């Protein structure tokens, strides 16, 4: 078997989204200076992964990442923008065959599992139609887990 490991760092410029909302003429989602103003921050997402190649046909992969929420504010007006920081753990297996009895081209089968752990975060929801505005009309908590299973078949020709 043979091991390969990789590390990436991704930068996402979410702060530019505030400028887009400033130019929004349909629904003012920035509510400048008011309670519930949306604020975004740029984020850096580190990832580390490894692959173990068992033989010519089979390999196993695994990795972990931490994704900080780009949503800096804990409030929004008339829309529900909810997001949390999350840990992402992934595992996968690949079977690749250069020759088969049925196909003239190489074929690859992938099966993967991803588990996301969403950290607890509380948000204030503001509703301009509410009798209590400019106070929050509701407080909600975002948290939980996400499980994803995916598979693919790739034909190379």
PDB file of N, CA, C and O in Angstrom, residues 39-99:
ATOM      1  N   UNK A  39     -24.177  41.120   8.680  1.00  0.00           N
ATOM      2  CA  UNK A  39     -22.752  41.391   8.570  1.00  0.00           C
ATOM      3  C   UNK A  39     -22.038  40.092   8.225  1.00  0.00           C
ATOM      4  O   UNK A  39     -22.321  39.052   8.819  1.00  0.00           O
ATOM      5  N   UNK A  40     -21.129  40.173   7.266  1.00  0.00           N
ATOM      6  CA  UNK A  40     -20.392  38.992   6.824  1.00  0.00           C
ATOM      7  C   UNK A  40     -18.905  39.194   7.047  1.00  0.00           C
ATOM      8  O   UNK A  40     -18.406  40.316   7.022  1.00  0.00           O
ATOM      9  N   UNK A  41     -18.214  38.090   7.241  1.00  0.00           N
ATOM     10  CA  UNK A  41     -16.761  38.134   7.410  1.00  0.00           C
ATOM     11  C   UNK A  41     -16.120  37.170   6.416  1.00  0.00           C
ATOM     12  O   UNK A  41     -16.722  36.188   6.003  1.00  0.00           O
ATOM     13  N   UNK A  42     -14.904  37.473   6.044  1.00  0.00           N
ATOM     14  CA  UNK A  42     -14.133  36.560   5.209  1.00  0.00           C
ATOM     15  C   UNK A  42     -13.715  35.370   6.071  1.00  0.00           C
ATOM     16  O   UNK A  42     -13.493  35.518   7.278  1.00  0.00           O
ATOM     17  N   UNK A  43     -13.649  34.200   5.470  1.00  0.00           N
ATOM     18  CA  UNK A  43     -13.293  33.006   6.240  1.00  0.00           C
ATOM     19  C   UNK A  43     -12.166  32.234   5.556  1.00  0.00           C
ATOM     20  O   UNK A  43     -11.991  32.303   4.341  1.00  0.00           O
ATOM     21  N   UNK A  44     -11.421  31.533   6.372  1.00  0.00           N
ATOM     22  CA  UNK A  44     -10.372  30.627   5.904  1.00  0.00           C
ATOM     23  C   UNK A  44     -10.779  29.228   6.343  1.00  0.00           C
ATOM     24  O   UNK A  44     -11.095  29.008   7.514  1.00  0.00           O
ATOM     25  N   UNK A  45     -10.805  28.293   5.387  1.00  0.00           N
ATOM     26  CA  UNK A  45     -11.226  26.925   5.673  1.00  0.00           C
ATOM     27  C   UNK A  45     -10.030  25.985   5.491  1.00  0.00           C
ATOM     28  O   UNK A  45      -9.591  25.749   4.367  1.00  0.00           O
ATOM     29  N   UNK A  46      -9.489  25.465   6.600  1.00  0.00           N
ATOM     30  CA  UNK A  46      -8.393  24.498   6.489  1.00  0.00           C
ATOM     31  C   UNK A  46      -8.945  23.080   6.285  1.00  0.00           C
ATOM     32  O   UNK A  46      -9.975  22.720   6.857  1.00  0.00           O
ATOM     33  N   UNK A  47      -8.246  22.309   5.457  1.00  0.00           N
ATOM     34  CA  UNK A  47      -8.628  20.919   5.197  1.00  0.00           C
ATOM     35  C   UNK A  47      -7.379  20.053   5.189  1.00  0.00           C
ATOM     36  O   UNK A  47      -6.339  20.478   4.693  1.00  0.00           O
ATOM     37  N   UNK A  48      -7.527  18.839   5.710  1.00  0.00           N
ATOM     38  CA  UNK A  48      -6.443  17.868   5.623  1.00  0.00           C
ATOM     39  C   UNK A  48      -7.070  16.531   5.235  1.00  0.00           C
ATOM     40  O   UNK A  48      -8.147  16.177   5.704  1.00  0.00           O
ATOM     41  N   UNK A  49      -6.396  15.842   4.337  1.00  0.00           N
ATOM     42  CA  UNK A  49      -6.918  14.565   3.877  1.00  0.00           C
ATOM     43  C   UNK A  49      -5.796  13.595   3.575  1.00  0.00           C
ATOM     44  O   UNK A  49      -4.645  13.990   3.377  1.00  0.00           O
ATOM     45  N   UNK A  50      -6.169  12.322   3.538  1.00  0.00           N
ATOM     46  CA  UNK A  50      -5.187  11.301   3.234  1.00  0.00           C
ATOM     47  C   UNK A  50      -5.828  10.217   2.373  1.00  0.00           C
ATOM     48  O   UNK A  50      -7.039  10.014   2.416  1.00  0.00           O
ATOM     49  N   UNK A  51      -4.990   9.572   1.579  1.00  0.00           N
ATOM     50  CA  UNK A  51      -5.451   8.467   0.735  1.00  0.00           C
ATOM     51  C   UNK A  51      -4.492   7.294   0.926  1.00  0.00           C
ATOM     52  O   UNK A  51      -3.274   7.471   0.934  1.00  0.00           O
ATOM     53  N   UNK A  52      -5.091   6.125   1.079  1.00  0.00           N
ATOM     54  CA  UNK A  52      -4.299   4.903   1.153  1.00  0.00           C
ATOM     55  C   UNK A  52      -4.663   4.056  -0.057  1.00  0.00           C
ATOM     56  O   UNK A  52      -5.813   3.667  -0.220  1.00  0.00           O
ATOM     57  N   UNK A  53      -3.682   3.808  -0.898  1.00  0.00           N
ATOM     58  CA  UNK A  53      -3.895   2.981  -2.083  1.00  0.00           C
ATOM     59  C   UNK A  53      -3.512   1.566  -1.712  1.00  0.00           C
ATOM     60  O   UNK A  53      -2.340   1.252  -1.540  1.00  0.00           O
ATOM     61  N   UNK A  54      -4.521   0.706  -1.589  1.00  0.00           N
ATOM     62  CA  UNK A  54      -4.322  -0.670  -1.183  1.00  0.00           C
ATOM     63  C   UNK A  54      -3.608  -1.476  -2.267  1.00  0.00           C
ATOM     64  O   UNK A  54      -2.663  -2.207  -2.003  1.00  0.00           O
ATOM     65  N   UNK A  55      -4.088  -1.312  -3.493  1.00  0.00           N
ATOM     66  CA  UNK A  55      -3.481  -1.986  -4.644  1.00  0.00           C
ATOM     67  C   UNK A  55      -3.880  -1.226  -5.908  1.00  0.00           C
ATOM     68  O   UNK A  55      -4.362  -0.104  -5.814  1.00  0.00           O
ATOM     69  N   UNK A  56      -3.722  -1.830  -7.052  1.00  0.00           N
ATOM     70  CA  UNK A  56      -4.018  -1.166  -8.328  1.00  0.00           C
ATOM     71  C   UNK A  56      -5.498  -0.791  -8.454  1.00  0.00           C
ATOM     72  O   UNK A  56      -5.843   0.180  -9.124  1.00  0.00           O
ATOM     73  N   UNK A  57      -6.381  -1.525  -7.776  1.00  0.00           N
ATOM     74  CA  UNK A  57      -7.815  -1.312  -7.944  1.00  0.00           C
ATOM     75  C   UNK A  57      -8.507  -0.557  -6.813  1.00  0.00           C
ATOM     76  O   UNK A  57      -9.504   0.116  -7.044  1.00  0.00           O
ATOM     77  N   UNK A  58      -8.008  -0.660  -5.587  1.00  0.00           N
ATOM     78  CA  UNK A  58      -8.732  -0.099  -4.450  1.00  0.00           C
ATOM     79  C   UNK A  58      -7.932   0.962  -3.703  1.00  0.00           C
ATOM     80  O   UNK A  58      -6.743   0.801  -3.458  1.00  0.00           O
ATOM     81  N   UNK A  59      -8.661   2.028  -3.317  1.00  0.00           N
ATOM     82  CA  UNK A  59      -8.056   3.044  -2.457  1.00  0.00           C
ATOM     83  C   UNK A  59      -9.099   3.552  -1.471  1.00  0.00           C
ATOM     84  O   UNK A  59     -10.308   3.496  -1.724  1.00  0.00           O
ATOM     85  N   UNK A  60      -8.617   4.041  -0.333  1.00  0.00           N
ATOM     86  CA  UNK A  60      -9.461   4.568   0.729  1.00  0.00           C
ATOM     87  C   UNK A  60      -9.027   5.996   1.014  1.00  0.00           C
ATOM     88  O   UNK A  60      -7.833   6.302   1.004  1.00  0.00           O
ATOM     89  N   UNK A  61      -9.995   6.874   1.263  1.00  0.00           N
ATOM     90  CA  UNK A  61      -9.684   8.272   1.544  1.00  0.00           C
ATOM     91  C   UNK A  61     -10.371   8.712   2.831  1.00  0.00           C
ATOM     92  O   UNK A  61     -11.395   8.148   3.231  1.00  0.00           O
ATOM     93  N   UNK A  62      -9.818   9.720   3.456  1.00  0.00           N
ATOM     94  CA  UNK A  62     -10.414  10.303   4.649  1.00  0.00           C
ATOM     95  C   UNK A  62      -9.915  11.722   4.809  1.00  0.00           C
ATOM     96  O   UNK A  62      -8.841  12.075   4.321  1.00  0.00           O
ATOM     97  N   UNK A  63     -10.719  12.527   5.455  1.00  0.00           N
ATOM     98  CA  UNK A  63     -10.293  13.905   5.652  1.00  0.00           C
ATOM     99  C   UNK A  63     -11.147  14.614   6.684  1.00  0.00           C
ATOM    100  O   UNK A  63     -12.218  14.146   7.073  1.00  0.00           O
ATOM    101  N   UNK A  64     -10.652  15.767   7.097  1.00  0.00           N
ATOM    102  CA  UNK A  64     -11.364  16.597   8.066  1.00  0.00           C
ATOM    103  C   UNK A  64     -11.155  18.066   7.681  1.00  0.00           C
ATOM    104  O   UNK A  64     -10.111  18.433   7.132  1.00  0.00           O
ATOM    105  N   UNK A  65     -12.188  18.873   7.943  1.00  0.00           N
ATOM    106  CA  UNK A  65     -12.115  20.306   7.662  1.00  0.00           C
ATOM    107  C   UNK A  65     -12.888  21.052   8.745  1.00  0.00           C
ATOM    108  O   UNK A  65     -13.790  20.496   9.384  1.00  0.00           O
ATOM    109  N   UNK A  66     -12.529  22.311   8.937  1.00  0.00           N
ATOM    110  CA  UNK A  66     -13.273  23.184   9.841  1.00  0.00           C
ATOM    111  C   UNK A  66     -13.727  24.392   9.039  1.00  0.00           C
ATOM    112  O   UNK A  66     -12.903  25.100   8.450  1.00  0.00           O
ATOM    113  N   UNK A  67     -15.043  24.605   8.982  1.00  0.00           N
ATOM    114  CA  UNK A  67     -15.595  25.702   8.203  1.00  0.00           C
ATOM    115  C   UNK A  67     -16.289  26.688   9.133  1.00  0.00           C
ATOM    116  O   UNK A  67     -17.363  26.388   9.675  1.00  0.00           O
ATOM    117  N   UNK A  68     -15.672  27.838   9.320  1.00  0.00           N
ATOM    118  CA  UNK A  68     -16.269  28.885  10.139  1.00  0.00           C
ATOM    119  C   UNK A  68     -17.375  29.560   9.342  1.00  0.00           C
ATOM    120  O   UNK A  68     -17.265  29.747   8.131  1.00  0.00           O
ATOM    121  N   UNK A  69     -18.441  29.931  10.007  1.00  0.00           N
ATOM    122  CA  UNK A  69     -19.555  30.600   9.336  1.00  0.00           C
ATOM    123  C   UNK A  69     -19.120  31.983   8.841  1.00  0.00           C
ATOM    124  O   UNK A  69     -18.496  32.737   9.583  1.00  0.00           O
ATOM    125  N   UNK A  70     -19.479  32.339   7.606  1.00  0.00           N
ATOM    126  CA  UNK A  70     -19.190  33.693   7.122  1.00  0.00           C
ATOM    127  C   UNK A  70     -20.166  34.724   7.691  1.00  0.00           C
ATOM    128  O   UNK A  70     -19.941  35.917   7.574  1.00  0.00           O
ATOM    129  N   UNK A  71     -21.251  34.262   8.306  1.00  0.00           N
ATOM    130  CA  UNK A  71     -22.247  35.162   8.867  1.00  0.00           C
ATOM    131  C   UNK A  71     -21.764  35.652  10.225  1.00  0.00           C
ATOM    132  O   UNK A  71     -21.748  34.909  11.208  1.00  0.00           O
ATOM    133  N   UNK A  72     -21.321  36.900  10.264  1.00  0.00           N
ATOM    134  CA  UNK A  72     -20.769  37.465  11.497  1.00  0.00           C
ATOM    135  C   UNK A  72     -21.865  37.891  12.468  1.00  0.00           C
ATOM    136  O   UNK A  72     -21.723  37.786  13.673  1.00  0.00           O
ATOM    137  N   UNK A  73     -22.982  38.373  11.928  1.00  0.00           N
ATOM    138  CA  UNK A  73     -24.071  38.834  12.778  1.00  0.00           C
ATOM    139  C   UNK A  73     -24.940  37.664  13.216  1.00  0.00           C
ATOM    140  O   UNK A  73     -24.996  36.632  12.560  1.00  0.00           O
ATOM    141  N   UNK A  74     -25.614  37.840  14.328  1.00  0.00           N
ATOM    142  CA  UNK A  74     -26.525  36.817  14.860  1.00  0.00           C
ATOM    143  C   UNK A  74     -27.976  37.250  14.712  1.00  0.00           C
ATOM    144  O   UNK A  74     -28.829  36.863  15.493  1.00  0.00           O
ATOM    145  N   UNK A  75     -28.245  38.077  13.711  1.00  0.00           N
ATOM    146  CA  UNK A  75     -29.604  38.581  13.535  1.00  0.00           C
ATOM    147  C   UNK A  75     -29.864  38.876  12.060  1.00  0.00           C
ATOM    148  O   UNK A  75     -28.942  39.120  11.290  1.00  0.00           O
ATOM    149  N   UNK A  76     -31.154  38.839  11.703  1.00  0.00           N
ATOM    150  CA  UNK A  76     -31.546  39.217  10.345  1.00  0.00           C
ATOM    151  C   UNK A  76     -32.976  39.744  10.376  1.00  0.00           C
ATOM    152  O   UNK A  76     -33.758  39.413  11.258  1.00  0.00           O
ATOM    153  N   UNK A  77     -33.291  40.573   9.390  1.00  0.00           N
ATOM    154  CA  UNK A  77     -34.604  41.206   9.315  1.00  0.00           C
ATOM    155  C   UNK A  77     -35.375  40.637   8.128  1.00  0.00           C
ATOM    156  O   UNK A  77     -34.884  40.655   6.997  1.00  0.00           O
ATOM    157  N   UNK A  78     -36.574  40.144   8.395  1.00  0.00           N
ATOM    158  CA  UNK A  78     -37.521  39.658   7.376  1.00  0.00           C
ATOM    159  C   UNK A  78     -37.016  38.481   6.542  1.00  0.00           C
ATOM    160  O   UNK A  78     -37.661  38.092   5.576  1.00  0.00           O
ATOM    161  N   UNK A  79     -35.863  37.948   6.855  1.00  0.00           N
ATOM    162  CA  UNK A  79     -35.349  36.745   6.205  1.00  0.00           C
ATOM    163  C   UNK A  79     -34.644  35.915   7.271  1.00  0.00           C
ATOM    164  O   UNK A  79     -34.193  36.457   8.278  1.00  0.00           O
ATOM    165  N   UNK A  80     -34.571  34.630   7.063  1.00  0.00           N
ATOM    166  CA  UNK A  80     -33.907  33.767   8.040  1.00  0.00           C
ATOM    167  C   UNK A  80     -32.543  33.340   7.514  1.00  0.00           C
ATOM    168  O   UNK A  80     -32.434  32.350   6.801  1.00  0.00           O
ATOM    169  N   UNK A  81     -31.521  34.110   7.830  1.00  0.00           N
ATOM    170  CA  UNK A  81     -30.152  33.726   7.502  1.00  0.00           C
ATOM    171  C   UNK A  81     -29.568  33.055   8.736  1.00  0.00           C
ATOM    172  O   UNK A  81     -29.278  33.710   9.727  1.00  0.00           O
ATOM    173  N   UNK A  82     -29.455  31.737   8.677  1.00  0.00           N
ATOM    174  CA  UNK A  82     -28.923  30.963   9.793  1.00  0.00           C
ATOM    175  C   UNK A  82     -27.726  30.172   9.294  1.00  0.00           C
ATOM    176  O   UNK A  82     -27.791  29.530   8.246  1.00  0.00           O
ATOM    177  N   UNK A  83     -26.644  30.205  10.022  1.00  0.00           N
ATOM    178  CA  UNK A  83     -25.453  29.451   9.643  1.00  0.00           C
ATOM    179  C   UNK A  83     -24.603  29.256  10.887  1.00  0.00           C
ATOM    180  O   UNK A  83     -24.598  30.110  11.776  1.00  0.00           O
ATOM    181  N   UNK A  84     -23.891  28.135  10.943  1.00  0.00           N
ATOM    182  CA  UNK A  84     -23.049  27.859  12.100  1.00  0.00           C
ATOM    183  C   UNK A  84     -21.656  27.442  11.645  1.00  0.00           C
ATOM    184  O   UNK A  84     -21.454  27.081  10.489  1.00  0.00           O
ATOM    185  N   UNK A  85     -20.729  27.483  12.568  1.00  0.00           N
ATOM    186  CA  UNK A  85     -19.422  26.896  12.320  1.00  0.00           C
ATOM    187  C   UNK A  85     -19.615  25.384  12.275  1.00  0.00           C
ATOM    188  O   UNK A  85     -20.502  24.846  12.951  1.00  0.00           O
ATOM    189  N   UNK A  86     -18.800  24.691  11.490  1.00  0.00           N
ATOM    190  CA  UNK A  86     -18.986  23.244  11.409  1.00  0.00           C
ATOM    191  C   UNK A  86     -17.687  22.497  11.182  1.00  0.00           C
ATOM    192  O   UNK A  86     -16.763  23.000  10.540  1.00  0.00           O
ATOM    193  N   UNK A  87     -17.665  21.297  11.757  1.00  0.00           N
ATOM    194  CA  UNK A  87     -16.606  20.332  11.507  1.00  0.00           C
ATOM    195  C   UNK A  87     -17.117  19.366  10.453  1.00  0.00           C
ATOM    196  O   UNK A  87     -18.266  18.922  10.518  1.00  0.00           O
ATOM    197  N   UNK A  88     -16.279  19.032   9.486  1.00  0.00           N
ATOM    198  CA  UNK A  88     -16.666  18.134   8.400  1.00  0.00           C
ATOM    199  C   UNK A  88     -15.666  16.983   8.360  1.00  0.00           C
ATOM    200  O   UNK A  88     -14.455  17.203   8.254  1.00  0.00           O
ATOM    201  N   UNK A  89     -16.186  15.768   8.460  1.00  0.00           N
ATOM    202  CA  UNK A  89     -15.354  14.568   8.431  1.00  0.00           C
ATOM    203  C   UNK A  89     -15.836  13.706   7.271  1.00  0.00           C
ATOM    204  O   UNK A  89     -17.042  13.470   7.128  1.00  0.00           O
ATOM    205  N   UNK A  90     -14.919  13.257   6.432  1.00  0.00           N
ATOM    206  CA  UNK A  90     -15.309  12.459   5.272  1.00  0.00           C
ATOM    207  C   UNK A  90     -14.486  11.189   5.141  1.00  0.00           C
ATOM    208  O   UNK A  90     -13.308  11.153   5.502  1.00  0.00           O
ATOM    209  N   UNK A  91     -15.142  10.140   4.647  1.00  0.00           N
ATOM    210  CA  UNK A  91     -14.493   8.858   4.379  1.00  0.00           C
ATOM    211  C   UNK A  91     -14.954   8.368   3.016  1.00  0.00           C
ATOM    212  O   UNK A  91     -16.100   8.595   2.631  1.00  0.00           O
ATOM    213  N   UNK A  92     -14.086   7.686   2.294  1.00  0.00           N
ATOM    214  CA  UNK A  92     -14.486   7.186   0.988  1.00  0.00           C
ATOM    215  C   UNK A  92     -13.696   5.972   0.560  1.00  0.00           C
ATOM    216  O   UNK A  92     -12.618   5.684   1.083  1.00  0.00           O
ATOM    217  N   UNK A  93     -14.252   5.254  -0.397  1.00  0.00           N
ATOM    218  CA  UNK A  93     -13.584   4.100  -0.989  1.00  0.00           C
ATOM    219  C   UNK A  93     -13.762   4.195  -2.507  1.00  0.00           C
ATOM    220  O   UNK A  93     -14.803   4.624  -2.996  1.00  0.00           O
ATOM    221  N   UNK A  94     -12.710   3.819  -3.223  1.00  0.00           N
ATOM    222  CA  UNK A  94     -12.723   3.843  -4.690  1.00  0.00           C
ATOM    223  C   UNK A  94     -12.286   2.487  -5.212  1.00  0.00           C
ATOM    224  O   UNK A  94     -11.316   1.906  -4.717  1.00  0.00           O
ATOM    225  N   UNK A  95     -13.010   2.017  -6.212  1.00  0.00           N
ATOM    226  CA  UNK A  95     -12.622   0.807  -6.946  1.00  0.00           C
ATOM    227  C   UNK A  95     -12.484   1.214  -8.404  1.00  0.00           C
ATOM    228  O   UNK A  95     -13.407   1.769  -8.999  1.00  0.00           O
ATOM    229  N   UNK A  96     -11.298   0.988  -8.967  1.00  0.00           N
ATOM    230  CA  UNK A  96     -11.029   1.409 -10.345  1.00  0.00           C
ATOM    231  C   UNK A  96     -10.500   0.213 -11.136  1.00  0.00           C
ATOM    232  O   UNK A  96      -9.595  -0.485 -10.693  1.00  0.00           O
ATOM    233  N   UNK A  97     -11.108   0.014 -12.293  1.00  0.00           N
ATOM    234  CA  UNK A  97     -10.721  -1.112 -13.149  1.00  0.00           C
ATOM    235  C   UNK A  97     -10.346  -0.589 -14.526  1.00  0.00           C
ATOM    236  O   UNK A  97     -11.146   0.052 -15.197  1.00  0.00           O
ATOM    237  N   UNK A  98      -9.125  -0.851 -14.932  1.00  0.00           N
ATOM    238  CA  UNK A  98      -8.656  -0.387 -16.240  1.00  0.00           C
ATOM    239  C   UNK A  98      -9.258  -1.209 -17.366  1.00  0.00           C
ATOM    240  O   UNK A  98      -9.502  -0.719 -18.447  1.00  0.00           O
ATOM    241  N   UNK A  99      -9.516  -2.499 -17.093  1.00  0.00           N
ATOM    242  CA  UNK A  99     -10.132  -3.373 -18.087  1.00  0.00           C
ATOM    243  C   UNK A  99     -11.248  -4.169 -17.433  1.00  0.00           C
ATOM    244  O   UNK A  99     -11.111  -4.632 -16.303  1.00  0.00           O
TER     245      UNK A  99
END
